XYZ file of C-alpha atoms in Angstrom:
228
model
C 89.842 121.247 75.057
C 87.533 118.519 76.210
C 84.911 120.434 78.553
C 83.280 118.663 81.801
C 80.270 117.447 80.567
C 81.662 115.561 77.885
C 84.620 114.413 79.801
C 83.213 111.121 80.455
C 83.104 110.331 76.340
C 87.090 109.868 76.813
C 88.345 106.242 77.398
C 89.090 105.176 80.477
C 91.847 106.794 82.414
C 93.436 108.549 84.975
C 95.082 106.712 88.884
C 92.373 104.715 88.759
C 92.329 103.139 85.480
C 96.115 103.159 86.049
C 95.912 100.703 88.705
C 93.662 98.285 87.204
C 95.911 98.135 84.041
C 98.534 95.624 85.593
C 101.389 93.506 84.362
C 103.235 93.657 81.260
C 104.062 96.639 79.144
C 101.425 98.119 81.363
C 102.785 97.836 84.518
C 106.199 98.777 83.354
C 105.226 102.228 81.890
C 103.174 102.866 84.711
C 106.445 101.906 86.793
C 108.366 104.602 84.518
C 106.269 107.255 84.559
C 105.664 107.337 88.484
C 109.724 107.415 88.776
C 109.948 110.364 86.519
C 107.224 111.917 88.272
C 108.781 111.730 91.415
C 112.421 112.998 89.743
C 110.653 115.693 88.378
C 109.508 116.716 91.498
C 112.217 116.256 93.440
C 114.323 118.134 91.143
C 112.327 120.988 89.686
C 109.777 121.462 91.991
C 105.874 121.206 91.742
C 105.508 124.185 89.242
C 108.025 122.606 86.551
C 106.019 119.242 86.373
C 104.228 118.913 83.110
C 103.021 115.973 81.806
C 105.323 116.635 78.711
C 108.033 117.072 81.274
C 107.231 113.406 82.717
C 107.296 111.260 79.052
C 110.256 112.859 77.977
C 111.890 111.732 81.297
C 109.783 108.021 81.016
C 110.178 107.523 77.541
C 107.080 107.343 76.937
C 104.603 108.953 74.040
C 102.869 112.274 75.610
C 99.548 110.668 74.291
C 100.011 107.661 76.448
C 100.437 109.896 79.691
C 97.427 112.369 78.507
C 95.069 109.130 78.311
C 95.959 107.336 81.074
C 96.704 110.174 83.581
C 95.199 113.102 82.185
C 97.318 116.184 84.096
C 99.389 116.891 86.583
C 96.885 116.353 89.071
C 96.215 112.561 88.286
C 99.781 111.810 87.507
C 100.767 113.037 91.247
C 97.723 111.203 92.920
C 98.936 107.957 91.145
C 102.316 108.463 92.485
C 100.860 107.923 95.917
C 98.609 105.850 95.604
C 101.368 103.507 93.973
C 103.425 104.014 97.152
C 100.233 103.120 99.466
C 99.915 100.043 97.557
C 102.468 98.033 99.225
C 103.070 95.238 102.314
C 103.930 97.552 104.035
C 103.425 96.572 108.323
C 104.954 98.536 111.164
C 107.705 96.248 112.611
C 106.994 93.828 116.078
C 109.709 94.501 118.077
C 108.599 93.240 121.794
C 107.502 96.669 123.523
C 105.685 99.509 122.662
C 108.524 102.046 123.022
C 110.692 100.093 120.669
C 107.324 99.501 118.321
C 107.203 103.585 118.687
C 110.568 104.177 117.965
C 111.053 102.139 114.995
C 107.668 103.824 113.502
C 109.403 106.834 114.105
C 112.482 106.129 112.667
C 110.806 105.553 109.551
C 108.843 108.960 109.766
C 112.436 110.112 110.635
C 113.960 108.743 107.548
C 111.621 109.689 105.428
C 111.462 113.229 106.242
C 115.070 114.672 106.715
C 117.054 115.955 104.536
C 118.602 113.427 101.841
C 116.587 110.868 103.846
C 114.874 107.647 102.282
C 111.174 108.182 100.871
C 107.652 106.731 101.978
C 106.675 107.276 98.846
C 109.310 105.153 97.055
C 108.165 102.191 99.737
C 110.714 102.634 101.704
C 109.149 104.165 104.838
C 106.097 104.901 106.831
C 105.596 108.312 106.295
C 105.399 110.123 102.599
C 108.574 118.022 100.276
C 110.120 120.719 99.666
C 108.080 120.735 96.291
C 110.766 123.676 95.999
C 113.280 121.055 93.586
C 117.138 120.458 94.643
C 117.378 119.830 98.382
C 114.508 118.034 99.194
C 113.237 114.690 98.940
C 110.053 113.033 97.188
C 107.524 112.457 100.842
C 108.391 116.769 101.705
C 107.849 117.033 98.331
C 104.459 115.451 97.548
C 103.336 116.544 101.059
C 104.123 120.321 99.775
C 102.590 119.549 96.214
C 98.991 118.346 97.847
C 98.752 122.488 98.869
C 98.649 122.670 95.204
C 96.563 119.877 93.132
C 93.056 118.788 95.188
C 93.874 115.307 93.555
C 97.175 114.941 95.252
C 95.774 116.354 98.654
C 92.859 113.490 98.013
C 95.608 110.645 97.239
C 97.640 111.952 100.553
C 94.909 111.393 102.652
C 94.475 108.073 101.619
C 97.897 106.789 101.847
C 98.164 108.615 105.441
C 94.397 106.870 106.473
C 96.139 103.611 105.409
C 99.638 104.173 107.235
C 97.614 104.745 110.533
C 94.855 101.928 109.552
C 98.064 99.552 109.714
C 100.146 100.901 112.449
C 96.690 99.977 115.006
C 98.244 97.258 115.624
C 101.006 98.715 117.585
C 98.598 99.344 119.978
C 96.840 96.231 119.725
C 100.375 94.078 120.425
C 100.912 96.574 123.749
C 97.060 95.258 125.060
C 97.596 91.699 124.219
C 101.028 92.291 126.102
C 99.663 93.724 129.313
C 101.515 96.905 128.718
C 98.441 99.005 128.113
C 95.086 98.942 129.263
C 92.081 97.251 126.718
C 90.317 100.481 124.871
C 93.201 102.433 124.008
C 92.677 105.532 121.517
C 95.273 103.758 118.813
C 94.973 107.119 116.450
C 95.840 109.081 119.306
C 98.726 107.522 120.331
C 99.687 107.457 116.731
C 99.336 110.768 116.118
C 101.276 112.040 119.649
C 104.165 109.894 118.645
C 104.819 110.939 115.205
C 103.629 114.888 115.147
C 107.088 115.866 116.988
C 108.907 114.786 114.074
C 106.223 116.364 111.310
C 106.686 119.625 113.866
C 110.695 119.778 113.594
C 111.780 118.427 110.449
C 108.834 119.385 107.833
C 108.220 122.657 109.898
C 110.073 124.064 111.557
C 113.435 122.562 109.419
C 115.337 121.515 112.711
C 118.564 120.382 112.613
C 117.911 116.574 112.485
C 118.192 114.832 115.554
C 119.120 110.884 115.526
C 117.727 110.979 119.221
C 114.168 112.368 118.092
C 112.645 109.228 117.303
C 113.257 107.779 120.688
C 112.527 110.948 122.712
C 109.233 111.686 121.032
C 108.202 107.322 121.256
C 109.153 107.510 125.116
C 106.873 110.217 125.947
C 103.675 108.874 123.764
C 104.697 106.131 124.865
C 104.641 107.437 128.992
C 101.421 109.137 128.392
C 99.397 105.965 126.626
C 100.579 104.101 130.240
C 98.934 107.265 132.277
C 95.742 106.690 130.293
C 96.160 109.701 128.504
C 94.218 107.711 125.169
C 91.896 106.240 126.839
């Protein structure tokens, strides 16, 4: 077993290494092994994913997942940090309500049960890490309580999901709907945490009307100069 102060005598590897290694045969293993990851995951649950586990499901030699991702840790952080690679851009719909509500709907997607996943690129936000049942954002959200790499790659991909959604803010000043100097985190953060607080935890019943409700009252407080 390598030991840490020799660790750096290995070649190159691990998420970031990963991510500069692109096109090709490459980018296509990398492309396998983050889909098995997220399987894995999904199915088994954090404490069944192995990085033997993951090339079996890939296809790919166990030596080419030890070198470039090293364990469990690295394998989950590149999972994310895949996801917060995207073009991702929160959607201009006219108002800030609507601009709210479609955020939401995202976040809404993402996190119910059977929903679509942020972490597939398909939504804003990014499990049960506890295998059939959930879905891959509950699931890597539950497995960053577990690896410090994950929890690191998390934060990241959240930093950049609010980084981008500023401008949702910045569209409602140009509009005249909100006052220059707005607290665009703020107003973020009081728009989405009702649907973090019902579907991740306290499992609510999902509510198609949530999204809405909780973008119309961020939405009434911004105009009160609650964020300013």
């Amino acid at each position: 077993m390598t030991s840490p102060e020799n660790a750096s005598d290995l070649p190159e590897s691990g998420p970031e290494a990963a991510r500069r290694r692109t096109g090709g045969r490459s980018a296509r293993v990398r492309t396998q092994v983050v889909e098995a990851v997220g399987t894995l995951l999904v199915e088994s649950g954090y404490d069944a994913l192995t990085v033997d586990a993951v090339a079996e499901r890939a296809g790919v030699h166990r030596t080419t997942v030890y070198r470039r991702w090293r364990d469990v840790g690295g394998l989950l952080a590149d999972v994310l940090d895949a996801a917060a690679d995207d073009g991702w851009r929160p959607a201009d719909t006219g108002s800030l309500e609507d601009d709210l509500t479609a955020l939401n709907q995202e976040v809404y997607e993402a996190l119910r049960p059977g929903g679509a996943d942020a972490a597939d690129g398909s939504g804003s936000g990014s499990g049960s890490g506890s295998g059939s049942g959930g879905n891959l954002t509950t699931a890597l959200i539950a497995a960053s309580f577990r690896s410090a790499q994950a929890a690191g790659a998390l934060t990241r991909f959240w930093e950049g999901r609010y980084a981008r959604s500023a401008q949702v803010a910045d569209r409602a000043v140009e509009r005249g709907e909100l006052r220059p100097g707005v607290d665009a985190r703020a107003l973020l953060v009081t728009a989405t945490a009702p649907l973090y607080q019902e579907l991740l935890l306290l499992r609510s019943a999902p509510d198609p009307e949530l999204p809405r409700r909780a973008a119309r009252a961020a939405c009434a407080a911004a105009r009160a100069g609650v964020f300013h």
